[in-house]
XYZ file of C-alpha atoms in Angstrom:
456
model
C -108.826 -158.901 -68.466
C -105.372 -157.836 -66.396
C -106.118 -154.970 -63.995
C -104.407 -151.839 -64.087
C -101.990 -150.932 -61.613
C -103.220 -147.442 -59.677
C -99.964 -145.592 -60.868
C -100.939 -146.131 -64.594
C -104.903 -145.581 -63.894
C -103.820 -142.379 -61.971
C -102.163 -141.139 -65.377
C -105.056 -142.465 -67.208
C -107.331 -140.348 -65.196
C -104.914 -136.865 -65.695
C -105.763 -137.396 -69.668
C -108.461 -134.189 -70.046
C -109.962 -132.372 -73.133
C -106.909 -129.565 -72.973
C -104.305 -131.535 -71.807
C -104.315 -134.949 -73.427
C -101.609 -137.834 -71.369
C -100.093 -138.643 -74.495
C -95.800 -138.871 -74.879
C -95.373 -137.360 -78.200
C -91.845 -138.598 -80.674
C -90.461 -137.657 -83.744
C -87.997 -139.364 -85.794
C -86.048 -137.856 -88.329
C -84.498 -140.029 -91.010
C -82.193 -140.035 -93.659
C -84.192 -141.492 -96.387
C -88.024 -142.822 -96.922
C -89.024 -145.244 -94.870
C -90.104 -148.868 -96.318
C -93.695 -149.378 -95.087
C -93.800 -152.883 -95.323
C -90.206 -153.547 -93.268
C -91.392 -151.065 -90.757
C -94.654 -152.777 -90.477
C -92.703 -155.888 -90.285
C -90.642 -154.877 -87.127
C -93.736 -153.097 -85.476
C -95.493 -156.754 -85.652
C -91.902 -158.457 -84.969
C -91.106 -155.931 -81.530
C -93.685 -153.554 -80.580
C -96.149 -155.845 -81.067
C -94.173 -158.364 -78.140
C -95.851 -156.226 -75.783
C -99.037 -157.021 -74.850
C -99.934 -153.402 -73.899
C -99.793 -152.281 -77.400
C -102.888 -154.813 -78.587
C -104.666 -153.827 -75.558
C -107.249 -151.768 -74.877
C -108.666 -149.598 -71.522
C -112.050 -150.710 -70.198
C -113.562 -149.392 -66.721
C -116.079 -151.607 -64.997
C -117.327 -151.465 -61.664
C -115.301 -148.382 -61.167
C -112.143 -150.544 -61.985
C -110.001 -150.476 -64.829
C -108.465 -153.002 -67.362
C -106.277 -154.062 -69.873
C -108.020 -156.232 -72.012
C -107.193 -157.586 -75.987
C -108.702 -156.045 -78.750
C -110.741 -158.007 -80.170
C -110.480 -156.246 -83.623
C -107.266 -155.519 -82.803
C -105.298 -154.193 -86.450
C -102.286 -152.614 -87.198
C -103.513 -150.458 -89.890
C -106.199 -148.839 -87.100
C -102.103 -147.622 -85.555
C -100.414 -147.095 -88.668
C -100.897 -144.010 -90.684
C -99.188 -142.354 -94.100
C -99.207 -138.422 -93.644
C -98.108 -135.619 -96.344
C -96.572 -132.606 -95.522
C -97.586 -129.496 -97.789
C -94.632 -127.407 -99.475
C -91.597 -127.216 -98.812
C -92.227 -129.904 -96.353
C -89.981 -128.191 -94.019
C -89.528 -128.075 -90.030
C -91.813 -125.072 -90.053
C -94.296 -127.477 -91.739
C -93.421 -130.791 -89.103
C -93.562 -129.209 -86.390
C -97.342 -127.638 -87.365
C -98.547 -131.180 -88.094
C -96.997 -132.611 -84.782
C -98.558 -129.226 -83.081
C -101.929 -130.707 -84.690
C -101.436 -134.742 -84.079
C -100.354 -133.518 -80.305
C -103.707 -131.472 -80.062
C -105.848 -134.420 -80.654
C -106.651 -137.484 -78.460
C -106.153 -141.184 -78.908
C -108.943 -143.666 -79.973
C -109.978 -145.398 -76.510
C -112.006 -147.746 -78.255
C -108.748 -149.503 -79.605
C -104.753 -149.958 -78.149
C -103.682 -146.193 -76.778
C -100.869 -145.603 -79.746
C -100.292 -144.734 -82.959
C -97.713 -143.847 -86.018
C -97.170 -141.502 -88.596
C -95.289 -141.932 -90.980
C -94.382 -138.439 -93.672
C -93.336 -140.280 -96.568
C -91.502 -136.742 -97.946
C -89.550 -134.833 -95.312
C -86.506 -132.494 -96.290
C -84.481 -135.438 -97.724
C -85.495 -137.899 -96.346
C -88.453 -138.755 -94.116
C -90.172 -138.235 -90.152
C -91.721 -140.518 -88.310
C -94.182 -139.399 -85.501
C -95.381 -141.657 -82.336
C -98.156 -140.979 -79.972
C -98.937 -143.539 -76.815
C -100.671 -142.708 -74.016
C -98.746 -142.412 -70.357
C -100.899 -144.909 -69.230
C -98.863 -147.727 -71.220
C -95.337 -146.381 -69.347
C -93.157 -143.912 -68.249
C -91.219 -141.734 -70.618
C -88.172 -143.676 -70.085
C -89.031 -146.929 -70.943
C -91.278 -146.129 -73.897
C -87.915 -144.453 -75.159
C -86.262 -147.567 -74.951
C -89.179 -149.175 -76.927
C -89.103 -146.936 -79.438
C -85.537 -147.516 -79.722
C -85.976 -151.293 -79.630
C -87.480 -151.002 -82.983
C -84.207 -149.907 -84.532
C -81.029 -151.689 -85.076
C -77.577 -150.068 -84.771
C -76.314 -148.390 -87.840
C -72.729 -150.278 -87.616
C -74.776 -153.565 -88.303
C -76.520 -154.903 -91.066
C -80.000 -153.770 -91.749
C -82.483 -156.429 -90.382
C -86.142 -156.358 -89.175
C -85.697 -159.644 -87.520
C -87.061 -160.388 -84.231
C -85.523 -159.858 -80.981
C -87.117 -161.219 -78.276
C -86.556 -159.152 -74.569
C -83.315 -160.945 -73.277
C -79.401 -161.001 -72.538
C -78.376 -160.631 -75.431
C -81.125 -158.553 -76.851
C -80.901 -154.856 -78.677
C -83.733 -154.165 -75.853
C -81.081 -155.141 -73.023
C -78.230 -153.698 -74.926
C -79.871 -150.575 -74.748
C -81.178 -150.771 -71.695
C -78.438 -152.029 -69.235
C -76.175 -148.616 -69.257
C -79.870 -146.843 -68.289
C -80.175 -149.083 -65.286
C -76.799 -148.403 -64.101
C -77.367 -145.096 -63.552
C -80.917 -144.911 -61.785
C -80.393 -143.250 -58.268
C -79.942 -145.290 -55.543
C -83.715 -145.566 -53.391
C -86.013 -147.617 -55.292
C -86.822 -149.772 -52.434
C -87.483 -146.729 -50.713
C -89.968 -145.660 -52.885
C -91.538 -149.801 -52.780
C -91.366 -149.777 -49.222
C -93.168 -145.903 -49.103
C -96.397 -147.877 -51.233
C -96.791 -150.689 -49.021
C -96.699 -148.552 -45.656
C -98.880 -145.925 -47.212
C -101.416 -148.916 -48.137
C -101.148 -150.283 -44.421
C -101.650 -146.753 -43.022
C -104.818 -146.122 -44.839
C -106.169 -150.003 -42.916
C -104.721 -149.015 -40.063
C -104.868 -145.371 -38.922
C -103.849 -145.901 -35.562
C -99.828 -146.960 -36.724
C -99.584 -143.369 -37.914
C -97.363 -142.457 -35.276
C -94.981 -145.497 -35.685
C -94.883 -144.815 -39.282
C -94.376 -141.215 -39.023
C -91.263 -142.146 -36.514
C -89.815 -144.949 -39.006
C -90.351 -142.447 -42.449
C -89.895 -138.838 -40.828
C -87.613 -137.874 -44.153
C -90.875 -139.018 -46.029
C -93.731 -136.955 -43.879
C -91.302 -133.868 -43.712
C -91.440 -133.929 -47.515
C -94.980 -134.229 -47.800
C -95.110 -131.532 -46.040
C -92.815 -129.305 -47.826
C -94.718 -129.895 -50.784
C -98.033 -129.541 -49.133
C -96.951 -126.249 -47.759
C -94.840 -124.557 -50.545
C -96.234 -121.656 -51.941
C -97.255 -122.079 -55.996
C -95.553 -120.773 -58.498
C -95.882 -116.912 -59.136
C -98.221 -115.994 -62.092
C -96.497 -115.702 -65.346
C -97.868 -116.669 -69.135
C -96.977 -120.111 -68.117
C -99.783 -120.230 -65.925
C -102.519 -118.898 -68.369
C -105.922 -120.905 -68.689
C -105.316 -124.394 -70.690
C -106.778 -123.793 -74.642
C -106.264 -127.010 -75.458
C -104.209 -126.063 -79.154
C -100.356 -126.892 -78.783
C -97.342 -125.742 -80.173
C -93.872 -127.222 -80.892
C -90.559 -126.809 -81.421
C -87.217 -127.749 -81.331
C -83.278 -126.648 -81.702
C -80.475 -128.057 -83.795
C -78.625 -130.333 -81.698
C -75.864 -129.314 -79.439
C -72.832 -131.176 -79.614
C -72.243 -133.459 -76.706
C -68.461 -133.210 -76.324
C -69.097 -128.915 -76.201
C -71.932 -129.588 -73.476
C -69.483 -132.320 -71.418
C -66.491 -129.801 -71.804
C -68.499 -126.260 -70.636
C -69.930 -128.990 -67.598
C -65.734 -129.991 -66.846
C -64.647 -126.478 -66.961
C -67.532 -125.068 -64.627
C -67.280 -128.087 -62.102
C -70.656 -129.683 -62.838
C -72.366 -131.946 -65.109
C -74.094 -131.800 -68.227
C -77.697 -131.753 -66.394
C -76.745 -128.981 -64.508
C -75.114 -127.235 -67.651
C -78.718 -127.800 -69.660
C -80.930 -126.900 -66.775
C -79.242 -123.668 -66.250
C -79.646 -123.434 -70.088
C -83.230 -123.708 -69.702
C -83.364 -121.438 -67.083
C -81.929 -118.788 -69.641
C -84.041 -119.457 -72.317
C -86.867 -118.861 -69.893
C -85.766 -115.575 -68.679
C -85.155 -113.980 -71.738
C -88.679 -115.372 -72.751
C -90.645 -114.295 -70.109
C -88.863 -111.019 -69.610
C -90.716 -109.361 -72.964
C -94.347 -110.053 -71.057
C -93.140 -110.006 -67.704
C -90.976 -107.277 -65.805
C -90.458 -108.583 -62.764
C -88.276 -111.348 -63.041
C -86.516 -111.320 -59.398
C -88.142 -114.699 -58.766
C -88.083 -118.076 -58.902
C -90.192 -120.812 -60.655
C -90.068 -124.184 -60.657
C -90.153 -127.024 -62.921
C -91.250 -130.630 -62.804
C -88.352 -133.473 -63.281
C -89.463 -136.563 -63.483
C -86.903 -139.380 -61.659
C -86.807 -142.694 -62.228
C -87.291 -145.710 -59.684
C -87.166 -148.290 -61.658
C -84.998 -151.531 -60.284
C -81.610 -152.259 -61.533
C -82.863 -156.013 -61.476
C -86.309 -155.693 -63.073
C -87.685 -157.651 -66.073
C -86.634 -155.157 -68.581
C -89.727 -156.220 -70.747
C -92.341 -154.676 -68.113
C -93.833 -151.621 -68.956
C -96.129 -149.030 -66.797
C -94.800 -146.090 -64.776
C -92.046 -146.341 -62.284
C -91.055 -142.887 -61.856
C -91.374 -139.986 -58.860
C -91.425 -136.245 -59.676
C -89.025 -133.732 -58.224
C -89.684 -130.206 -57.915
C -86.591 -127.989 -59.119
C -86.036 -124.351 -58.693
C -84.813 -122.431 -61.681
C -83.340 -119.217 -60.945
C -84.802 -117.070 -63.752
C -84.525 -113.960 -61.311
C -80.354 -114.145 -61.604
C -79.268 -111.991 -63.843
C -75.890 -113.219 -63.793
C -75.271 -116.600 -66.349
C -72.614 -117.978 -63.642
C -74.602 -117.302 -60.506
C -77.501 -119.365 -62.467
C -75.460 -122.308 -62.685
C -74.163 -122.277 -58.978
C -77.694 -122.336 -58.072
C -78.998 -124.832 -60.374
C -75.970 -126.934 -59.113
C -77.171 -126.475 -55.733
C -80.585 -127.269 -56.220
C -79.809 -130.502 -58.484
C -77.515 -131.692 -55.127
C -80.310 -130.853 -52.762
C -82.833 -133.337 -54.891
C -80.356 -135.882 -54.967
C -80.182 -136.254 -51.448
C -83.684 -135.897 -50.925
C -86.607 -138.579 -51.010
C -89.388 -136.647 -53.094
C -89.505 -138.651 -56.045
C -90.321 -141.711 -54.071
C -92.676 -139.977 -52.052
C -94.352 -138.350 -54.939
C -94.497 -142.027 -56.469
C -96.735 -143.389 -53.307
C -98.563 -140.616 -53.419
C -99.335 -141.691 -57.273
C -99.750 -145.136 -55.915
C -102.549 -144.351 -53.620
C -104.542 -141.771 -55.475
C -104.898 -144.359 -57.888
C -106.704 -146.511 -55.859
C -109.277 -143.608 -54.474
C -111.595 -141.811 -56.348
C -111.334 -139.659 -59.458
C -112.474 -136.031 -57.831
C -109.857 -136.773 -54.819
C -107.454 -137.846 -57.658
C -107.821 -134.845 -59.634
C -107.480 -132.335 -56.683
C -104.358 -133.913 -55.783
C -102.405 -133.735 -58.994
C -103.843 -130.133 -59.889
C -102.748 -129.124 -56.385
C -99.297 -130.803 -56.865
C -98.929 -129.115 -60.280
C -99.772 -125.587 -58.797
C -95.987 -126.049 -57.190
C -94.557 -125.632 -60.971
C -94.494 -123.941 -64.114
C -93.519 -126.832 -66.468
C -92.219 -130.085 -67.236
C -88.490 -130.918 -67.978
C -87.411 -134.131 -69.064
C -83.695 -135.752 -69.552
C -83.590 -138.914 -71.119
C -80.471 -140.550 -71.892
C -80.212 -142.184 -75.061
C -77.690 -144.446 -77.185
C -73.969 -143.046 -77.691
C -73.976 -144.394 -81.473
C -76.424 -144.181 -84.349
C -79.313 -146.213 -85.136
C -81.088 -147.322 -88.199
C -84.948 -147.994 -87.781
C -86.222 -150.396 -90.968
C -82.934 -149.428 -93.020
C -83.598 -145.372 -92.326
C -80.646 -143.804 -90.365
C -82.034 -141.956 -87.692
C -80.803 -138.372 -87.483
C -82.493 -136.688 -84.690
C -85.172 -138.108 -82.179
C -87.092 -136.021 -80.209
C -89.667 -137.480 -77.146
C -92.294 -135.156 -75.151
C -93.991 -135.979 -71.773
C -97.413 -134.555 -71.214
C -98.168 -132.124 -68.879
C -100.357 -133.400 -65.638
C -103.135 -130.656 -64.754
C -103.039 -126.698 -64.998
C -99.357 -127.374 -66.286
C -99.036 -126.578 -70.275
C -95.647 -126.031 -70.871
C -93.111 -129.157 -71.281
C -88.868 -128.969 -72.431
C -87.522 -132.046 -73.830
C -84.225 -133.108 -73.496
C -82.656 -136.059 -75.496
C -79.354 -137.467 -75.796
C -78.707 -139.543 -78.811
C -75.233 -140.328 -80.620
C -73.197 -137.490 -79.648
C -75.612 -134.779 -79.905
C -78.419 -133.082 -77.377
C -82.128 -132.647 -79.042
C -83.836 -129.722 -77.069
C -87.686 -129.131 -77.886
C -90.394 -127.808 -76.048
C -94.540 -128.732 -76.389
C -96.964 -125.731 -75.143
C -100.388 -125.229 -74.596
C -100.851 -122.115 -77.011
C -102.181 -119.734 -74.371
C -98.751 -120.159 -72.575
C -96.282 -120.135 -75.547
C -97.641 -119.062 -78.969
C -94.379 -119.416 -80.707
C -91.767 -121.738 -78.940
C -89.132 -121.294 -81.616
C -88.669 -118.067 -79.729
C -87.507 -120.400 -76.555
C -85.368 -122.851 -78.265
C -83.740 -120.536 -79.932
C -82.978 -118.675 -76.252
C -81.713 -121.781 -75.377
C -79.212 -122.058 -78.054
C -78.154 -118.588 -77.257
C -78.532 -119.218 -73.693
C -75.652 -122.820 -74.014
C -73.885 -120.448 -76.062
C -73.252 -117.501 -73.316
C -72.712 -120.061 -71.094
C -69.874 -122.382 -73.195
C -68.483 -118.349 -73.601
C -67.750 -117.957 -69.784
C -66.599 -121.631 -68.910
C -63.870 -121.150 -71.703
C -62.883 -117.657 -69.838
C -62.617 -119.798 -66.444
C -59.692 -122.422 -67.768
């Protein structure tokens, strides 16, 4: 038995009967997918990871990884019709349904799905539990699993390294996680020592004051105002997702507006959000608030260790602005603000330590942090240039993070091979139909690219 770190058992212990702490994929691909090559690489590359023939056990109020001892591939591998036309109305229902539904705890937190029969070709859908890692890295595991189209197709075996497709992947990533991640190490250990020594609280207070005066700020800030986004959890979720932007379009509106392409999207979002909440709600001269999450992991860490490494930011969308330009100044402004700021670290530590207390403590905590937002909004970079994944080209991947306690409502962004992948997961109560908000955002990008051309 390994123990688990308190980060990952703190995400273990968010996984509830409405909101379940799984990260939810989809692959699209170009043609049917060989089941025996694809079980080849999962035995060849997933498998490498010892996480993924583990299992969670809890003794003595502690928790584990330990092997399966029936560990088998076919208890993670599943073969999944669509009925007619097998369309995206049709996917997304069945991810909707596989999303709804918890893992087995009595085996290794994952599993695929693999739709034999999808459009033209085929979909593949992933489930793993937050526990195992953070969004970003289980990306790049995913993605380790597939070779780049420009090569030959080959399930052989590469083992985490220099020269690996893991590190190829993953070394661009590292160079651009924001500078701090000692920050957030040294936050852990001087939390830790505070809690065995109460009386330093002073000197640590003087040698972190950034730190306490964002605990604070979060402590104190008022929660989001009440909107459909903050209905009671039913458990049944939804999703959806838009045709992919181009990538060159996005980069171009970003140059033309003086930004970047996170602030172009976010401001996107924001717009799909106000014209979506604006049929239930008419007072929209407000703010709400989404949750990022920010990586910390080192640029000089083992690139084959999983678990979560990641801080959450709180970011203010400005759904109450009428005015598509004034949106993006503001989002701008905001994204700046977090960058100089030390919240994801200290939101990290605060993971850290809750982790190592007990459950009801835990679980007031994290619903009391996610009172401060309306959502979850993720953007993971991705490779520039197409992969293939068992000889299938992939044509459009799509990854969602769970939602941590009364939060129901999650946007997805993905960069992969020139193109943006926008989706959004919601708890049903929130957002019955989100093809109504991705296709706001595609309207939303649209009005947007319209007034950065009018600026040149």
């Amino acid at each position: 038995m390994e123990p688990m770190s308190s980060v990952d058992t703190a995400w273990l212990h968010m996984d509830q009967g409405e909101n379940h702490m799984m990260i939810v994929g989809v692959l699209i691909l170009d043609r049917p997918l060989d089941l025996t090559l694809f079980r080849r690489v999962l035995e060849t590359r997933l498998l490498h990871f010892d996480r993924f023939r583990q299992r969670v056990i809890e003794r003595d109020n502690k928790t584990y990884w330990e092997d399966d001892p029936h560990f088998n591939l076919d208890n993670h591998l599943h073969r999944i019709g669509l009925p007619e036309p097998a369309g995206q109305a049709e996917l997304q229902e069945l991810v909707a349904d596989l999303a709804s539904e918890p893992l087995d705890f009595h085996h290794p937190l994952w599993q695929f799905h693999l739709i034999d029969r999808y459009e033209n070709g085929a979909a593949l859908i992933s489930r793993i539990h937050h526990c195992i890692a953070d969004g970003l890295a289980l990306v790049q595991v995913l993605m380790s699993l597939a070779d780049e189209a420009v090569t030959p197709d080959t399930a052989d075996h590469f083992p985490p390294g220099e020269g690996s497709l893991f590190e190829r992947l993953y070394r661009p990533l590292r160079q651009a996680v924001e500078a701090g991640t000692h920050l957030g190490h040294n936050l852990i250990s001087e939390g830790m020592e505070l809690a065995r020594h109460p009386e330093k609280v002073r000197q640590w207070a003087q040698d972190a004051e950034d730190i306490v005066r964002e605990l604070v700020h979060l402590g104190l800030s008022p929660p989001d105002p009440g909107t459909c986004l903050h209905a009671p959890l039913a458990g049944r979720k939804r999703i959806a997702w838009a045709q992919p932007l181009d990538l060159t379009a996005v980069k171009e509106s970003a140059h033309q507006l003086g930004g970047t392409v996170n602030d172009v999207l976010m401001t996107a979002a924001a717009g799909a959000l106000r014209r979506y909440l604006s049929a239930s709600d008419n007072d929209l001269n407000r703010e709400l608030h989404v949750a990022v999450p920010f990586s910390l992991r080192p640029r000089d860490q083992p690139i084959n260790r999983l678990g979560n490494q990641f801080g959450l930011v709180i970011v203010p969308l400005p759904i109450g602005e009428p005015d598509a330009l004034e949106r993006f100044r503001r989002v701008q402004q905001a994204m700046t603000d977090i960058k100089n700021s030390v919240q994801p670290q200290v939101t990290f530590g605060l993971l850290d330590l809750l982790g190592k207390g007990p459950v009801a403590v835990e679980k007031f905590a994290l619903d009391t942090l996610s009172n401060k937002a309306s959502l979850v909004m993720t953007n993971v970079p991705g490779p520039v240039t197409p992969f293939r994944i068992a000889g299938a080209l992939i044509l459009q991947p799509l990854v969602w993070v769970p939602q941590s306690g009364h939060l129901g409502v999650g946007f997805s962004i993905l960069s992969y091979a020139g193109s943006v992948q926008f989706g959004v997961i919601a708890d049903s109560q929130m957002i019955n139909d989100p093809n109504q908000v991705t296709r706001y955002f595609e309207e939303s990008f649209s009005d947007l690219q319209e007034l950065a051309s009018l600026r040149q």
